[in-house]
């Protein structure tokens, strides 16, 4: 048995994802954070990157890589390195991976789509940036469903949207589509 405080034993694990042939896991040693990688064996674990601030949150897998945020920064981890992809204007509430990239719901209520090196603000059918975004749900190849603000003309309500990239459309009933 390893003793507590053993530097070879990662403690305070806060998130785990499988990407490719590896497990990635976040370790939070407040205020420091680290991302570890594992080949799935008891002794195949190593620290991939250490950060002077933390915690690592929103750890998700897309293809062979892991993605996560610390504050307003989105990172990508491969099996050999961690790189900063973008620093956003607002903290990130939620990240979800879809067949067509990553979606980030920000604290300010907006939605960001990341596909490769392209970062875009998701807009509604009128080209206006969305607000009040929450409850991201990826559904196979359809993209991402989510709740967002909708101007009813008499005020704001919450509606269901679907995005398959940088634009989102309201999800309507068959009766609405036929009219």
mmCIF file of C-alpha atoms in Angstrom:
data_model
loop_
_atom_site.group_PDB
_atom_site.id
_atom_site.type_symbol
_atom_site.label_atom_id
_atom_site.label_comp_id
_atom_site.label_asym_id
_atom_site.label_seq_id
_atom_site.Cartn_x
_atom_site.Cartn_y
_atom_site.Cartn_z
ATOM 1 C CA UNK A 1 0.000 0.000 0.000
ATOM 2 C CA UNK A 2 1.185 3.479 -0.860
ATOM 3 C CA UNK A 3 1.457 5.937 1.991
ATOM 4 C CA UNK A 4 -0.590 9.132 1.908
ATOM 5 C CA UNK A 5 1.504 11.963 0.529
ATOM 6 C CA UNK A 6 3.508 9.640 -1.739
ATOM 7 C CA UNK A 7 4.366 11.805 -4.795
ATOM 8 C CA UNK A 8 3.878 8.777 -7.058
ATOM 9 C CA UNK A 9 0.231 8.407 -6.044
ATOM 10 C CA UNK A 10 -2.088 11.035 -7.550
ATOM 11 C CA UNK A 11 -4.594 12.126 -4.913
ATOM 12 C CA UNK A 12 -7.681 14.357 -5.115
ATOM 13 C CA UNK A 13 -8.772 13.077 -8.528
ATOM 14 C CA UNK A 14 -11.657 15.259 -9.753
ATOM 15 C CA UNK A 15 -12.405 13.982 -13.266
ATOM 16 C CA UNK A 16 -11.582 11.075 -15.585
ATOM 17 C CA UNK A 17 -12.076 10.594 -19.344
ATOM 18 C CA UNK A 18 -10.962 7.956 -21.834
ATOM 19 C CA UNK A 19 -9.583 9.242 -25.145
ATOM 20 C CA UNK A 20 -7.914 6.977 -27.658
ATOM 21 C CA UNK A 21 -5.905 4.375 -25.740
ATOM 22 C CA UNK A 22 -5.406 6.539 -22.654
ATOM 23 C CA UNK A 23 -7.150 7.713 -19.535
ATOM 24 C CA UNK A 24 -6.763 11.359 -18.603
ATOM 25 C CA UNK A 25 -7.527 12.496 -15.085
ATOM 26 C CA UNK A 26 -7.504 15.794 -13.249
ATOM 27 C CA UNK A 27 -5.859 16.151 -9.848
ATOM 28 C CA UNK A 28 -6.743 19.137 -7.667
ATOM 29 C CA UNK A 29 -4.271 20.042 -4.932
ATOM 30 C CA UNK A 30 -5.750 23.459 -4.171
ATOM 31 C CA UNK A 31 -4.550 25.898 -5.403
ATOM 32 C CA UNK A 32 -2.460 23.816 -7.824
ATOM 33 C CA UNK A 33 -3.858 21.428 -10.431
ATOM 34 C CA UNK A 34 -2.368 18.776 -12.686
ATOM 35 C CA UNK A 35 -3.455 16.615 -15.594
ATOM 36 C CA UNK A 36 -2.317 13.014 -15.485
ATOM 37 C CA UNK A 37 -2.316 10.339 -18.170
ATOM 38 C CA UNK A 38 -2.594 6.578 -17.771
ATOM 39 C CA UNK A 39 -2.246 3.569 -20.008
ATOM 40 C CA UNK A 40 -4.730 1.810 -17.736
ATOM 41 C CA UNK A 41 -2.213 -0.215 -15.757
ATOM 42 C CA UNK A 42 -1.345 0.248 -12.091
ATOM 43 C CA UNK A 43 2.115 1.649 -12.856
ATOM 44 C CA UNK A 44 1.436 3.313 -16.224
ATOM 45 C CA UNK A 45 0.499 6.728 -14.805
ATOM 46 C CA UNK A 46 2.360 10.001 -15.118
ATOM 47 C CA UNK A 47 1.776 13.688 -14.728
ATOM 48 C CA UNK A 48 1.304 15.252 -18.167
ATOM 49 C CA UNK A 49 1.132 18.913 -17.074
ATOM 50 C CA UNK A 50 1.043 20.943 -13.863
ATOM 51 C CA UNK A 51 -0.698 24.282 -13.427
ATOM 52 C CA UNK A 52 -0.117 26.961 -10.784
ATOM 53 C CA UNK A 53 -3.830 27.558 -10.640
ATOM 54 C CA UNK A 54 -6.874 25.396 -10.829
ATOM 55 C CA UNK A 55 -9.041 23.511 -10.639
ATOM 56 C CA UNK A 56 -9.259 21.613 -13.914
ATOM 57 C CA UNK A 57 -12.937 21.376 -14.841
ATOM 58 C CA UNK A 58 -15.049 20.348 -17.822
ATOM 59 C CA UNK A 59 -12.777 17.426 -18.718
ATOM 60 C CA UNK A 60 -14.121 15.796 -21.919
ATOM 61 C CA UNK A 61 -12.804 13.498 -24.653
ATOM 62 C CA UNK A 62 -13.002 14.113 -28.393
ATOM 63 C CA UNK A 63 -11.405 11.576 -30.708
ATOM 64 C CA UNK A 64 -7.949 10.774 -29.270
ATOM 65 C CA UNK A 65 -7.563 13.950 -27.206
ATOM 66 C CA UNK A 66 -8.829 15.318 -23.909
ATOM 67 C CA UNK A 67 -10.076 18.879 -23.467
ATOM 68 C CA UNK A 68 -10.589 20.840 -20.269
ATOM 69 C CA UNK A 69 -10.839 24.325 -18.861
ATOM 70 C CA UNK A 70 -9.137 26.256 -16.121
ATOM 71 C CA UNK A 71 -10.939 29.541 -15.581
ATOM 72 C CA UNK A 72 -11.461 31.133 -19.002
ATOM 73 C CA UNK A 73 -8.885 29.019 -20.857
ATOM 74 C CA UNK A 74 -9.626 25.921 -22.960
ATOM 75 C CA UNK A 75 -6.804 23.358 -23.197
ATOM 76 C CA UNK A 76 -6.191 20.304 -25.386
ATOM 77 C CA UNK A 77 -4.186 17.310 -24.155
ATOM 78 C CA UNK A 78 -2.625 14.754 -26.463
ATOM 79 C CA UNK A 79 -0.735 11.727 -25.226
ATOM 80 C CA UNK A 80 2.476 13.797 -25.199
ATOM 81 C CA UNK A 81 1.571 17.443 -24.436
ATOM 82 C CA UNK A 82 -0.979 19.977 -23.238
ATOM 83 C CA UNK A 83 -1.594 23.171 -25.203
ATOM 84 C CA UNK A 84 -3.738 26.224 -24.577
ATOM 85 C CA UNK A 85 -6.281 26.638 -27.384
ATOM 86 C CA UNK A 86 -8.114 29.837 -26.497
ATOM 87 C CA UNK A 87 -8.779 32.233 -23.657
ATOM 88 C CA UNK A 88 -12.419 33.276 -23.577
ATOM 89 C CA UNK A 89 -14.094 36.448 -22.305
ATOM 90 C CA UNK A 90 -16.046 34.539 -19.652
ATOM 91 C CA UNK A 91 -15.592 31.478 -17.437
ATOM 92 C CA UNK A 92 -16.935 28.211 -18.827
ATOM 93 C CA UNK A 93 -19.977 26.563 -17.248
ATOM 94 C CA UNK A 94 -20.073 23.433 -19.358
ATOM 95 C CA UNK A 95 -18.201 21.709 -22.203
ATOM 96 C CA UNK A 96 -19.598 18.929 -24.340
ATOM 97 C CA UNK A 97 -18.064 16.988 -27.228
ATOM 98 C CA UNK A 98 -20.062 16.256 -30.358
ATOM 99 C CA UNK A 99 -19.224 14.627 -33.682
ATOM 100 C CA UNK A 100 -18.616 18.101 -35.104
ATOM 101 C CA UNK A 101 -16.462 19.572 -32.323
ATOM 102 C CA UNK A 102 -16.743 21.038 -28.856
ATOM 103 C CA UNK A 103 -19.459 23.295 -27.493
ATOM 104 C CA UNK A 104 -18.771 25.571 -24.534
ATOM 105 C CA UNK A 105 -21.588 27.198 -22.548
ATOM 106 C CA UNK A 106 -20.091 30.288 -20.926
ATOM 107 C CA UNK A 107 -21.036 31.915 -17.622
ATOM 108 C CA UNK A 108 -22.193 34.991 -19.588
ATOM 109 C CA UNK A 109 -24.860 32.789 -21.253
ATOM 110 C CA UNK A 110 -23.278 32.549 -24.714
ATOM 111 C CA UNK A 111 -22.357 29.398 -26.637
ATOM 112 C CA UNK A 112 -19.002 28.811 -28.367
ATOM 113 C CA UNK A 113 -18.283 26.126 -31.003
ATOM 114 C CA UNK A 114 -14.719 24.836 -31.467
ATOM 115 C CA UNK A 115 -13.897 22.712 -34.519
ATOM 116 C CA UNK A 116 -10.185 22.103 -34.969
ATOM 117 C CA UNK A 117 -8.562 25.545 -34.762
ATOM 118 C CA UNK A 118 -11.789 27.412 -35.633
ATOM 119 C CA UNK A 119 -13.581 29.078 -32.726
ATOM 120 C CA UNK A 120 -17.001 30.650 -33.361
ATOM 121 C CA UNK A 121 -19.847 32.162 -31.388
ATOM 122 C CA UNK A 122 -23.034 30.205 -32.062
ATOM 123 C CA UNK A 123 -25.866 32.419 -33.315
ATOM 124 C CA UNK A 124 -29.597 31.985 -33.738
ATOM 125 C CA UNK A 125 -31.479 31.857 -37.060
ATOM 126 C CA UNK A 126 -31.210 35.667 -37.315
ATOM 127 C CA UNK A 127 -27.445 35.735 -36.812
ATOM 128 C CA UNK A 128 -27.690 37.052 -33.244
ATOM 129 C CA UNK A 129 -25.482 35.564 -30.525
ATOM 130 C CA UNK A 130 -27.455 33.299 -28.211
ATOM 131 C CA UNK A 131 -27.979 34.044 -24.537
ATOM 132 C CA UNK A 132 -29.075 32.075 -21.499
ATOM 133 C CA UNK A 133 -27.548 28.853 -22.837
ATOM 134 C CA UNK A 134 -27.662 25.797 -20.543
ATOM 135 C CA UNK A 135 -28.285 22.035 -20.469
ATOM 136 C CA UNK A 136 -26.030 20.989 -23.371
ATOM 137 C CA UNK A 137 -26.802 17.492 -24.680
ATOM 138 C CA UNK A 138 -24.991 15.797 -27.583
ATOM 139 C CA UNK A 139 -27.114 13.425 -29.647
ATOM 140 C CA UNK A 140 -25.167 11.185 -32.058
ATOM 141 C CA UNK A 141 -24.503 13.012 -35.329
ATOM 142 C CA UNK A 142 -27.295 15.559 -34.878
ATOM 143 C CA UNK A 143 -25.068 18.018 -33.028
ATOM 144 C CA UNK A 144 -25.995 19.543 -29.695
ATOM 145 C CA UNK A 145 -29.372 20.303 -28.201
ATOM 146 C CA UNK A 146 -29.585 22.980 -25.531
ATOM 147 C CA UNK A 147 -31.869 25.428 -23.756
ATOM 148 C CA UNK A 148 -31.502 29.112 -24.569
ATOM 149 C CA UNK A 149 -33.324 32.415 -24.309
ATOM 150 C CA UNK A 150 -36.054 33.133 -26.846
ATOM 151 C CA UNK A 151 -37.688 36.522 -27.355
ATOM 152 C CA UNK A 152 -41.441 35.906 -27.506
ATOM 153 C CA UNK A 153 -42.219 39.530 -28.349
ATOM 154 C CA UNK A 154 -43.848 39.869 -24.948
ATOM 155 C CA UNK A 155 -40.717 38.941 -22.998
ATOM 156 C CA UNK A 156 -38.069 36.261 -22.813
ATOM 157 C CA UNK A 157 -38.726 32.568 -22.372
ATOM 158 C CA UNK A 158 -36.516 29.478 -22.616
ATOM 159 C CA UNK A 159 -36.661 27.385 -25.793
ATOM 160 C CA UNK A 160 -35.045 24.231 -27.134
ATOM 161 C CA UNK A 161 -32.363 24.737 -29.825
ATOM 162 C CA UNK A 162 -30.259 22.468 -32.039
ATOM 163 C CA UNK A 163 -26.815 23.414 -33.351
ATOM 164 C CA UNK A 164 -24.723 21.410 -35.795
ATOM 165 C CA UNK A 165 -21.966 24.035 -35.930
ATOM 166 C CA UNK A 166 -21.964 27.810 -35.693
ATOM 167 C CA UNK A 167 -25.701 28.382 -36.197
ATOM 168 C CA UNK A 168 -28.573 27.184 -34.027
ATOM 169 C CA UNK A 169 -32.185 26.730 -34.906
ATOM 170 C CA UNK A 170 -35.253 26.490 -32.744
ATOM 171 C CA UNK A 171 -36.655 22.992 -32.405
ATOM 172 C CA UNK A 172 -40.232 23.194 -33.631
ATOM 173 C CA UNK A 173 -43.213 20.869 -33.594
ATOM 174 C CA UNK A 174 -44.456 19.262 -36.819
ATOM 175 C CA UNK A 175 -47.514 21.560 -36.681
ATOM 176 C CA UNK A 176 -45.256 24.643 -36.595
ATOM 177 C CA UNK A 177 -43.219 23.420 -39.575
ATOM 178 C CA UNK A 178 -46.363 22.714 -41.643
ATOM 179 C CA UNK A 179 -47.800 26.226 -41.088
#
